[in-house]
XYZ file of C-alpha atoms in Angstrom:
713
model
C 0.000 0.000 0.000
C 1.168 3.542 -0.738
C 1.420 5.982 2.148
C 0.087 9.112 0.461
C -3.491 8.613 1.671
C -4.616 11.250 4.191
C -7.645 10.902 6.529
C -9.921 13.146 4.497
C -13.537 13.887 5.447
C -16.735 11.818 5.598
C -18.668 14.442 3.668
C -19.610 14.932 0.981
C -19.931 11.382 -0.292
C -18.294 10.510 -3.597
C -15.020 11.664 -5.134
C -14.598 15.437 -4.846
C -11.740 17.201 -6.590
C -10.705 20.492 -4.940
C -7.969 21.564 -7.352
C -5.107 19.833 -5.558
C -6.464 16.376 -4.809
C -9.538 14.233 -4.260
C -11.530 13.358 -1.158
C -13.069 9.878 -1.383
C -16.029 8.898 0.830
C -18.324 5.878 0.607
C -21.092 4.590 2.905
C -21.206 0.955 4.057
C -22.806 -0.035 7.334
C -21.926 -3.737 7.338
C -18.478 -3.674 5.687
C -15.360 -4.683 7.611
C -12.929 -2.923 5.260
C -12.967 -0.805 2.108
C -10.248 -0.563 -0.523
C -9.908 2.268 -3.049
C -8.507 1.141 -6.410
C -7.064 3.517 -9.024
C -6.710 2.626 -12.699
C -4.381 4.011 -15.344
C -5.332 5.099 -18.860
C -4.943 1.576 -20.203
C -7.515 0.299 -17.708
C -4.988 -1.563 -15.565
C -5.339 -1.464 -11.794
C -2.375 0.707 -10.773
C -2.769 1.564 -7.079
C -4.710 0.420 -4.020
C -5.430 2.253 -0.778
C -7.122 0.893 2.315
C -9.541 3.503 3.701
C -8.682 3.355 7.376
C -10.944 6.197 8.480
C -14.586 5.350 9.274
C -17.061 7.934 10.529
C -20.754 7.066 11.015
C -20.461 4.162 8.537
C -18.673 6.369 5.990
C -15.217 5.199 4.897
C -13.046 8.078 3.713
C -9.600 9.293 2.692
C -7.883 12.098 0.774
C -5.354 11.627 -2.034
C -3.255 14.655 -3.068
C -2.296 15.012 -6.696
C -5.212 13.116 -8.223
C -6.624 14.905 -11.280
C -10.004 14.843 -13.099
C -10.295 11.955 -15.512
C -8.752 9.426 -13.110
C -10.635 6.142 -13.028
C -11.349 4.437 -9.743
C -13.483 1.826 -8.013
C -13.922 0.084 -4.674
C -13.457 -3.376 -3.243
C -15.523 -3.890 -0.125
C -14.837 -6.585 2.488
C -17.376 -8.189 4.778
C -19.387 -11.354 5.424
C -20.438 -13.605 2.546
C -23.784 -14.822 3.910
C -26.324 -14.491 1.066
C -29.009 -16.289 3.061
C -28.808 -13.335 5.490
C -28.664 -10.760 2.702
C -24.917 -10.128 3.122
C -23.074 -10.428 -0.199
C -19.640 -8.873 0.299
C -17.047 -10.017 -2.212
C -13.818 -7.990 -2.534
C -12.954 -9.770 -5.778
C -15.607 -7.627 -7.452
C -14.795 -4.049 -8.400
C -17.649 -1.714 -7.471
C -18.808 1.595 -8.911
C -19.069 4.479 -6.451
C -22.814 5.171 -5.889
C -21.939 8.882 -5.898
C -19.718 8.785 -9.006
C -20.370 11.807 -11.207
C -19.092 10.030 -14.301
C -18.800 6.346 -15.194
C -16.816 4.815 -18.034
C -16.358 1.414 -19.684
C -19.035 -1.073 -20.633
C -20.026 -4.183 -18.726
C -18.346 -7.295 -20.085
C -20.931 -9.999 -19.457
C -18.534 -12.657 -18.279
C -18.934 -14.693 -15.123
C -16.411 -12.516 -13.286
C -18.937 -9.709 -12.710
C -21.211 -12.141 -10.898
C -20.352 -12.702 -7.217
C -21.274 -16.391 -7.296
C -20.312 -19.488 -9.282
C -22.689 -20.596 -12.010
C -24.431 -23.958 -11.857
C -26.778 -25.674 -9.456
C -30.041 -24.747 -7.784
C -28.321 -22.689 -5.072
C -25.683 -21.147 -7.312
C -25.957 -17.682 -5.745
C -24.794 -19.100 -2.398
C -21.414 -20.213 -3.810
C -18.903 -17.358 -3.748
C -16.855 -16.644 -6.875
C -13.337 -15.259 -6.390
C -12.653 -14.186 -9.964
C -11.519 -10.581 -10.374
C -14.226 -8.539 -12.100
C -12.172 -5.375 -12.722
C -11.332 -6.090 -16.390
C -15.026 -6.356 -17.261
C -16.540 -3.860 -14.826
C -17.434 -0.175 -15.288
C -15.168 2.337 -13.545
C -15.970 5.546 -11.712
C -14.315 8.738 -12.985
C -13.122 11.794 -11.068
C -14.648 14.904 -12.677
C -13.878 18.587 -12.798
C -16.886 20.327 -11.225
C -16.045 23.795 -12.532
C -18.146 25.177 -15.391
C -18.871 28.676 -16.648
C -22.635 28.988 -16.281
C -22.413 32.703 -17.086
C -25.848 34.198 -16.344
C -27.795 30.923 -16.434
C -30.709 30.898 -14.023
C -33.730 28.636 -13.509
C -36.487 29.563 -15.962
C -39.263 28.555 -13.542
C -41.886 28.407 -16.272
C -45.220 27.959 -14.458
C -46.485 24.431 -14.894
C -49.819 25.782 -16.107
C -48.017 27.440 -19.034
C -45.830 24.452 -19.866
C -45.798 22.342 -23.008
C -43.698 19.232 -22.348
C -41.937 17.334 -25.125
C -40.849 13.813 -24.144
C -37.871 12.624 -26.153
C -34.792 10.405 -26.237
C -31.328 11.992 -26.445
C -29.977 9.536 -29.000
C -33.102 8.724 -30.984
C -34.105 12.355 -31.460
C -31.001 13.392 -33.370
C -29.106 10.301 -34.556
C -30.600 10.430 -38.063
C -30.897 14.200 -38.511
C -28.759 15.207 -41.524
C -28.832 18.867 -40.435
C -26.679 18.004 -37.398
C -22.937 17.301 -37.838
C -22.453 13.540 -37.903
C -19.996 13.563 -35.006
C -22.604 15.164 -32.758
C -25.664 13.104 -33.650
C -27.184 11.169 -30.791
C -25.538 13.298 -28.090
C -26.253 16.032 -25.579
C -24.535 18.450 -27.947
C -27.009 17.471 -30.669
C -29.996 18.311 -28.457
C -28.516 21.793 -28.118
C -27.569 22.120 -31.795
C -29.077 24.885 -33.951
C -31.135 22.343 -35.926
C -32.702 20.903 -32.779
C -33.337 24.325 -31.291
C -35.060 25.405 -34.500
C -37.423 22.448 -34.259
C -38.215 23.060 -30.589
C -38.805 26.769 -31.212
C -40.906 26.088 -34.293
C -43.167 23.894 -32.195
C -43.277 26.280 -29.252
C -42.593 23.717 -26.531
C -41.407 25.009 -23.139
C -39.620 21.907 -21.808
C -37.894 18.780 -23.047
C -38.414 15.730 -20.866
C -35.417 13.514 -21.508
C -35.768 9.774 -21.146
C -33.186 8.379 -18.675
C -29.777 10.025 -18.864
C -28.415 8.500 -15.646
C -25.652 6.037 -16.496
C -27.209 2.661 -17.274
C -26.035 -0.743 -18.500
C -26.973 -3.091 -21.299
C -28.872 -6.214 -20.231
C -27.096 -9.504 -20.925
C -30.150 -11.133 -22.518
C -30.424 -8.231 -24.979
C -26.723 -8.274 -25.805
C -26.977 -11.990 -26.564
C -29.782 -11.241 -29.046
C -27.862 -8.433 -30.701
C -30.248 -5.877 -29.183
C -29.738 -3.156 -26.581
C -31.453 -1.392 -23.739
C -32.392 1.668 -25.791
C -34.709 3.365 -23.296
C -32.237 3.281 -20.401
C -34.464 2.272 -17.474
C -31.596 0.229 -16.018
C -29.682 2.686 -13.850
C -26.189 2.095 -12.502
C -25.291 5.611 -11.290
C -27.663 8.324 -10.072
C -25.162 11.181 -10.368
C -23.503 10.299 -13.679
C -24.823 11.417 -17.078
C -24.832 8.552 -19.584
C -21.434 8.507 -21.284
C -22.738 7.094 -24.577
C -24.598 10.358 -25.147
C -21.392 12.416 -25.042
C -19.694 13.384 -28.289
C -16.302 13.353 -26.509
C -16.557 9.896 -24.962
C -17.138 8.697 -21.423
C -13.921 9.882 -19.747
C -15.637 12.622 -17.735
C -16.462 15.120 -20.481
C -20.104 13.973 -20.390
C -20.625 16.249 -17.382
C -19.526 19.460 -19.099
C -21.329 18.541 -22.328
C -24.566 17.946 -20.421
C -24.186 21.299 -18.658
C -23.565 23.045 -21.971
C -26.761 21.490 -23.345
C -28.792 22.776 -20.411
C -27.247 26.224 -20.678
C -28.081 26.470 -24.373
C -31.664 25.269 -23.920
C -32.207 27.719 -21.069
C -30.940 30.552 -23.241
C -33.697 29.635 -25.704
C -36.372 29.532 -22.987
C -36.587 25.735 -22.856
C -36.506 23.850 -19.568
C -34.954 20.414 -19.007
C -36.874 17.718 -17.136
C -35.228 14.366 -16.418
C -36.945 10.991 -16.387
C -35.369 9.415 -13.284
C -35.432 5.785 -12.110
C -34.999 5.702 -8.333
C -37.183 2.623 -7.888
C -34.648 -0.061 -8.898
C -31.111 -0.501 -10.203
C -29.353 -2.469 -12.931
C -28.113 -5.201 -10.554
C -31.283 -7.276 -10.830
C -32.320 -10.009 -8.420
C -30.229 -12.490 -6.391
C -28.894 -13.949 -9.643
C -27.886 -10.574 -11.080
C -24.380 -9.103 -11.407
C -22.462 -7.300 -8.655
C -21.572 -3.847 -9.964
C -22.137 -1.382 -7.101
C -24.845 -1.279 -4.416
C -25.142 -5.058 -4.017
C -21.505 -5.425 -3.014
C -21.220 -2.184 -1.051
C -24.145 -2.694 1.329
C -26.879 -4.996 0.033
C -29.157 -4.786 3.088
C -29.005 -1.001 3.164
C -29.726 -0.311 -0.479
C -32.275 -3.004 -1.370
C -35.649 -4.180 -0.093
C -35.185 -7.841 0.839
C -37.865 -10.282 1.920
C -38.333 -9.906 5.691
C -38.365 -13.646 6.326
C -35.756 -14.567 3.698
C -33.318 -11.721 2.893
C -31.568 -13.838 0.285
C -34.301 -12.629 -2.081
C -35.514 -9.169 -3.062
C -38.840 -7.397 -3.007
C -39.741 -6.536 -6.592
C -42.390 -3.881 -7.235
C -40.990 -2.984 -10.647
C -40.677 -6.278 -12.503
C -36.912 -5.808 -12.822
C -35.692 -7.963 -9.938
C -35.135 -5.479 -7.127
C -36.512 -2.372 -5.428
C -34.488 0.315 -3.682
C -34.949 0.381 0.077
C -36.348 3.899 0.419
C -37.193 3.187 4.054
C -33.492 3.407 4.933
C -32.120 6.888 5.778
C -29.020 6.375 3.631
C -31.090 5.494 0.563
C -33.296 8.523 1.112
C -30.116 10.572 1.424
C -28.790 9.073 -1.818
C -31.968 10.030 -3.685
C -32.111 13.507 -2.200
C -28.407 14.144 -2.798
C -28.893 13.038 -6.396
C -31.900 15.304 -6.936
C -30.127 18.260 -5.376
C -27.013 17.592 -7.466
C -28.963 17.662 -10.729
C -30.696 20.897 -9.697
C -27.769 22.787 -8.165
C -24.844 21.508 -10.233
C -26.487 20.492 -13.507
C -29.245 23.172 -13.491
C -32.125 20.898 -14.503
C -35.657 22.166 -13.951
C -37.623 19.126 -12.876
C -38.015 15.383 -12.673
C -40.416 12.720 -13.866
C -40.226 9.799 -11.430
C -40.492 6.402 -13.095
C -42.865 3.980 -11.283
C -43.106 6.495 -8.464
C -45.555 4.413 -6.428
C -42.616 2.165 -5.503
C -40.927 5.091 -3.739
C -43.991 5.554 -1.535
C -44.062 2.013 -0.151
C -43.189 2.179 3.553
C -43.990 -1.457 4.375
C -45.954 -2.940 1.493
C -48.798 -0.557 0.781
C -48.328 2.737 -1.026
C -48.290 5.476 1.621
C -48.960 9.113 0.807
C -47.219 10.100 4.060
C -44.048 8.107 3.446
C -40.618 9.368 4.388
C -39.812 9.951 0.735
C -42.579 12.532 0.376
C -41.848 14.106 3.745
C -38.204 14.728 2.967
C -38.880 16.070 -0.532
C -41.504 18.507 0.714
C -39.117 19.866 3.350
C -36.224 20.459 0.976
C -35.868 24.108 -0.128
C -33.772 23.159 -3.173
C -36.688 21.220 -4.638
C -39.367 23.745 -3.712
C -39.358 25.392 -7.145
C -38.637 22.446 -9.432
C -41.216 20.391 -11.259
C -42.028 17.056 -9.592
C -43.960 14.690 -11.851
C -44.928 11.166 -10.830
C -45.624 8.153 -12.943
C -48.221 7.199 -10.326
C -48.122 3.425 -10.548
C -45.885 0.369 -10.266
C -46.447 -3.331 -10.929
C -47.036 -4.316 -7.290
C -50.381 -4.898 -5.589
C -52.213 -1.611 -5.065
C -49.674 0.169 -7.230
C -52.098 2.153 -9.421
C -52.248 5.503 -7.620
C -53.431 8.036 -10.218
C -54.863 10.991 -8.296
C -53.393 9.933 -4.955
C -50.027 11.670 -4.862
C -49.664 14.551 -2.397
C -49.725 18.282 -3.022
C -46.764 19.797 -4.878
C -46.794 16.793 -7.228
C -48.098 16.577 -10.764
C -48.928 13.181 -12.238
C -48.909 11.422 -15.558
C -52.667 11.119 -15.896
C -53.175 7.592 -17.183
C -56.942 8.028 -16.954
C -56.722 10.951 -19.377
C -54.887 8.775 -21.905
C -57.334 5.899 -21.552
C -60.499 7.999 -21.749
C -59.433 10.112 -24.727
C -58.382 7.019 -26.654
C -61.634 5.224 -25.912
C -63.698 8.261 -26.819
C -62.104 8.780 -30.237
C -62.243 5.064 -30.902
C -66.008 5.391 -30.507
C -66.500 3.278 -27.373
C -69.806 3.616 -25.559
C -70.223 5.404 -22.248
C -67.193 7.708 -22.349
C -68.894 11.103 -22.258
C -69.067 11.620 -18.501
C -65.433 10.692 -17.961
C -64.390 12.755 -20.984
C -65.924 15.824 -19.354
C -63.575 15.432 -16.399
C -60.520 14.826 -18.576
C -61.101 17.853 -20.819
C -61.426 20.134 -17.812
C -58.365 19.169 -15.775
C -59.629 16.037 -13.957
C -61.125 17.741 -10.930
C -62.362 14.345 -9.751
C -58.728 13.339 -9.251
C -57.012 16.521 -8.107
C -59.457 19.023 -6.623
C -60.178 17.199 -3.357
C -56.726 17.893 -1.884
C -56.410 21.456 -3.130
C -54.365 20.786 -6.230
C -54.988 22.637 -9.489
C -55.648 21.494 -13.080
C -51.916 21.598 -13.782
C -51.453 18.620 -11.453
C -52.677 16.626 -14.458
C -49.977 15.870 -17.014
C -52.157 14.980 -19.990
C -50.901 12.633 -22.675
C -52.299 10.377 -25.360
C -49.067 8.567 -26.203
C -45.668 8.241 -24.539
C -42.439 6.362 -25.141
C -44.103 3.215 -23.785
C -46.774 2.087 -26.257
C -47.786 2.958 -29.795
C -46.700 6.194 -31.407
C -49.638 8.363 -32.412
C -49.278 7.352 -36.063
C -49.299 3.681 -35.103
C -52.199 4.149 -32.696
C -54.488 5.024 -35.591
C -52.915 2.553 -38.025
C -52.599 -0.762 -36.188
C -55.184 -2.877 -34.401
C -52.541 -5.131 -32.838
C -48.961 -4.754 -31.667
C -46.087 -5.970 -33.831
C -43.165 -6.520 -31.459
C -41.591 -9.431 -33.322
C -38.234 -7.618 -33.609
C -37.873 -7.753 -29.817
C -37.288 -11.492 -30.009
C -40.037 -12.483 -27.579
C -42.549 -13.927 -30.046
C -44.646 -10.765 -29.806
C -45.524 -11.669 -26.198
C -43.929 -8.568 -24.660
C -45.639 -5.210 -24.249
C -49.246 -4.594 -23.321
C -52.165 -5.461 -25.541
C -53.219 -1.985 -26.495
C -57.016 -2.067 -26.352
C -57.381 1.542 -27.408
C -55.975 1.307 -30.911
C -58.449 2.410 -33.532
C -60.153 -0.250 -35.571
C -62.199 1.299 -38.364
C -63.992 -1.987 -38.949
C -67.239 -2.196 -40.899
C -68.314 1.272 -39.842
C -65.257 3.014 -41.240
C -64.112 3.911 -44.770
C -62.922 1.189 -47.117
C -61.377 3.189 -49.951
C -57.625 3.638 -49.459
C -57.691 7.399 -49.922
C -60.571 7.688 -47.479
C -58.722 5.526 -44.954
C -55.628 7.716 -45.198
C -57.734 10.841 -44.750
C -59.479 9.285 -41.749
C -56.173 8.431 -40.113
C -54.781 11.911 -40.649
C -57.973 13.359 -39.186
C -57.767 11.057 -36.176
C -54.153 12.089 -35.512
C -55.286 15.710 -35.554
C -58.209 14.883 -33.269
C -55.844 13.481 -30.667
C -53.381 16.361 -30.898
C -56.149 18.961 -30.775
C -57.848 17.279 -27.809
C -54.534 17.125 -25.963
C -53.612 20.747 -26.539
C -57.111 22.118 -25.932
C -57.624 20.285 -22.624
C -57.081 21.934 -19.256
C -54.008 20.587 -17.499
C -50.469 20.265 -18.868
C -50.021 18.674 -22.316
C -47.141 16.286 -22.907
C -46.310 15.476 -26.511
C -44.526 12.222 -27.240
C -41.580 13.295 -29.365
C -41.998 12.495 -33.038
C -45.800 12.439 -32.961
C -45.715 15.943 -34.378
C -44.098 14.541 -37.532
C -46.011 11.263 -37.761
C -43.249 9.029 -36.412
C -43.929 5.304 -36.779
C -42.421 2.249 -35.082
C -44.163 -0.040 -37.564
C -46.558 -1.279 -34.916
C -43.956 -1.987 -32.200
C -45.493 -0.764 -28.947
C -42.570 -1.791 -26.725
C -39.488 -0.573 -28.584
C -37.274 -0.555 -25.478
C -34.665 -2.734 -27.196
C -34.688 -1.088 -30.627
C -31.723 1.259 -30.947
C -32.228 1.481 -34.699
C -34.507 2.983 -37.352
C -37.527 1.530 -35.546
C -37.123 4.088 -32.762
C -35.024 6.816 -34.355
C -36.741 9.935 -35.637
C -36.954 10.080 -39.409
C -36.081 13.632 -40.467
C -36.805 13.085 -44.149
C -38.691 16.128 -45.376
C -42.179 15.458 -46.755
C -45.203 17.670 -47.265
C -47.222 15.479 -44.894
C -44.662 15.860 -42.105
C -44.354 19.593 -42.583
C -48.125 19.995 -42.478
C -48.414 18.004 -39.261
C -45.581 19.932 -37.609
C -47.277 23.201 -38.576
C -50.596 21.877 -37.262
C -49.054 21.034 -33.890
C -47.224 24.347 -33.694
C -50.410 26.298 -34.426
C -52.263 24.425 -31.676
C -49.473 25.271 -29.230
C -49.546 28.913 -30.304
C -53.312 28.990 -29.832
C -52.958 27.573 -26.332
C -50.134 29.948 -25.463
C -52.054 33.011 -26.640
C -55.268 32.225 -24.757
C -55.327 31.816 -20.967
C -58.884 30.524 -21.334
C -57.355 27.323 -22.746
C -54.977 26.817 -19.782
C -56.793 27.921 -16.666
C -55.103 28.009 -13.286
C -58.231 26.964 -11.400
C -60.921 24.389 -11.912
C -64.175 25.458 -13.532
C -66.863 26.426 -11.043
C -69.804 25.948 -13.449
C -71.690 28.812 -11.835
C -75.292 29.311 -12.960
C -75.809 26.718 -15.641
C -78.856 28.597 -16.927
C -77.037 31.924 -16.873
C -74.403 31.376 -19.505
C -72.791 34.794 -19.126
C -71.917 33.961 -15.511
C -70.818 30.398 -16.130
C -67.228 29.291 -16.506
C -68.310 26.421 -18.669
C -71.407 24.985 -20.326
C -72.068 21.727 -22.175
C -74.347 21.281 -25.176
C -75.940 18.541 -27.194
C -76.137 18.700 -30.988
C -79.495 20.443 -30.609
C -77.712 23.460 -29.145
C -79.412 22.938 -25.787
C -77.547 22.499 -22.542
C -76.775 18.943 -21.678
C -79.085 17.450 -19.090
C -77.980 15.155 -16.282
C -79.304 12.058 -18.031
C -77.305 12.732 -21.171
C -73.985 12.355 -19.365
C -74.725 8.718 -18.698
C -76.276 7.930 -22.077
C -73.968 5.237 -23.382
C -74.791 5.923 -27.006
C -73.917 9.641 -26.964
C -70.648 10.458 -28.749
C -71.128 14.120 -29.751
C -70.837 17.069 -27.389
C -70.088 20.777 -27.279
C -68.067 22.462 -24.528
C -68.211 26.243 -24.109
C -65.382 27.990 -22.234
C -66.383 31.460 -21.109
C -63.479 33.871 -21.531
C -65.089 36.523 -19.341
C -64.753 34.494 -16.132
C -61.031 33.828 -15.899
C -60.710 35.520 -12.493
C -57.015 36.249 -13.031
C -55.029 39.472 -13.242
C -51.991 40.568 -15.191
C -48.710 41.664 -13.591
C -50.187 45.106 -12.940
C -53.213 43.683 -11.155
C -55.665 44.371 -13.966
C -58.391 41.779 -14.625
C -57.688 39.589 -17.650
C -60.384 38.598 -20.107
C -60.075 36.363 -23.129
C -62.064 35.097 -26.058
C -64.721 32.506 -25.382
C -64.430 29.189 -27.170
C -66.812 26.466 -28.246
C -65.262 23.042 -28.713
C -67.343 20.582 -30.745
C -66.447 16.885 -30.748
C -67.984 14.076 -32.769
C -66.605 10.573 -32.142
C -69.371 8.909 -34.172
C -68.338 7.593 -37.574
C -71.191 9.507 -39.232
C -71.511 13.289 -39.492
C -73.863 15.246 -37.249
C -75.521 18.640 -37.575
C -74.703 20.838 -34.605
C -76.977 23.744 -33.702
C -74.870 26.476 -32.169
C -75.766 28.071 -28.835
C -75.491 31.825 -28.383
C -72.026 33.135 -27.593
C -71.735 34.372 -23.986
C -70.519 37.830 -24.966
C -73.168 38.434 -27.618
C -70.659 38.145 -30.455
C -70.484 35.649 -33.284
C -68.872 32.239 -33.387
C -66.036 31.932 -35.904
C -64.570 28.588 -36.909
C -60.935 28.517 -35.773
C -60.110 24.846 -36.297
C -61.632 21.967 -38.233
C -59.738 18.651 -38.125
C -61.639 17.371 -41.153
C -59.903 20.009 -43.281
C -56.501 18.332 -43.492
C -54.963 20.909 -45.819
C -56.413 24.069 -44.224
C -57.446 23.116 -40.668
C -57.113 26.652 -39.273
C -58.878 28.557 -42.038
C -61.203 31.024 -40.322
C -64.682 31.761 -41.451
C -68.054 32.972 -40.167
C -70.661 30.422 -39.169
C -74.363 29.905 -39.438
C -76.710 28.689 -36.750
C -76.045 25.097 -37.761
C -72.780 23.348 -38.636
C -72.051 19.996 -40.206
C -69.524 18.154 -38.019
C -68.022 15.307 -39.995
C -67.606 11.834 -38.561
C -64.752 11.501 -36.075
C -63.807 15.143 -36.247
C -63.403 18.166 -34.026
C -64.117 21.872 -34.436
C -63.020 24.816 -32.335
C -65.006 28.046 -32.591
C -63.933 31.368 -31.161
C -66.236 34.238 -30.220
C -65.577 37.474 -32.104
C -67.429 40.746 -32.126
C -70.188 40.456 -34.717
C -68.784 43.051 -37.085
C -65.276 41.573 -36.957
C -66.652 38.126 -37.603
C -68.587 39.356 -40.615
C -65.394 40.793 -42.075
C -63.636 37.426 -42.067
């Protein structure tokens, strides 16, 4: 052992470079010894240091002279008693849980597994093979970066338009981006990407996982890959494969530069984070980090048999969020990405898992308590995917205040409605108006509802209206993977049969979904690529398809340009009219006094909808009036704000209907603003008569104008 190691400090955890050296600190409650290993540029293990200092279960030491870019890892000593949940094996090199950069791929050889293969109880037999040659390494990083005047944008959630996308898939095939940058953080911040984001008018990109993750062995064996990245190895390290300069530590500065550029253009960055499980899998999985550092601390094990793991995610393990150190890990990670990386919010994958104190999902769990008390997170966006795969895991509407949620009920209802299913009208009313049935009872606002029709998981919007069944054959699982999507649109006997009519119907249905999404109260989330008709050829579970199946096709066509323009105009319409993105739920005051009502509902006769009509299973056509005179908000100077009133007409029946128009609340005239049946000119304005023909499966938006202005159109 060399003698240069100094005692160092127990905080902060991780490897912190101060300009002259590095302080190393790692938590392990049950370890008997910890060894720091340094690697040279060739990947050979060059130096070892025993961390003799231990403070409150943190092993620490300081090494002068160490520079950014140095690779390191740990070997942790302790009992090998898997039946008790203790799996220490110093032959296995371990990634620092607090590493801010990670390099090298996993080599799926037996050496990275802590046990010997073969036999029913294989995981009980310790393997002494050195894993370092095939294991990822932690990297010391330079924390200094010139942020200049960068500040949090703090775009109000109510004003947000979220664009979910994948760092690599978004740009890898874009010919307008230099080839060396495609598929990277730098590409997201490139002029071509910025032009697209600005053309659309989105306010935030929600990036699918960028925490360092690994490739699953079963996918590698099939020649596939974990494209989505929900297989986290390091919660502080940006994925090195998305860096144009490689994974030697530059991924940190390139990520920061991306955020800085997007902020300069008024675009926030939201991260899809996976704190519910890690890449180490179940008791038969590899030993890469947490499992060998402190298995019982970091993972939920079965109370009566800690050899095995609790699994609420379907991936083999669940993080033990009941333990203070795991809560600290999550909070330190969140704070790091906010304070050091300047991100603006988080979408928590399978967030119900994080709320499980014992077994049941608990709204008052320690995870929520500690987040709500943290001032760093007070102004960032917190979005839950409010379910997991465990019993009682579907928790849409049940997350606490300060949280927004992916509203799965919105997705399901809107799909069923436009498919033409019976009995959707009552539920549709809630979804169009911000889902007050889910979020009003605890004082939350409409913007607690993150509305979406499609997301990365499932059909793209183009495929949703084109396929009746999934086509996941390329995943190598005999098309058995992925959910059976019951909401895909089958035209069947009631739909068009001529090819040109079918194509028109599909284009109209795409526009129906986009218009419904962007005209609903709540926060719209667009699945990236839907605005240009992206297809996965019917694959609704493309997690393993790092190829043209998932990549965005940037080939210019008139159809794509028209759809992009359509989406952008919808976003502009929403942005320009606060009546379309209200901060409070509708009060529905005085249903028979339209001028004083926030909202009114109409049948095709032009009469207000009666109570019985809401539950009429056959009814598929409805009008929704939004009164622009009742916003009850003020501008920055305290002056009351008014807006145009709107009448939204929806017809999910396959046949056209005649809609008799009600009087406009301000005494003006209704003017057609949008008609999804007009594929070429959907936003062509024009005056209306007392009765309109609403084509089958189409949508119209009418705006109230003063009578004389309307007549001039």
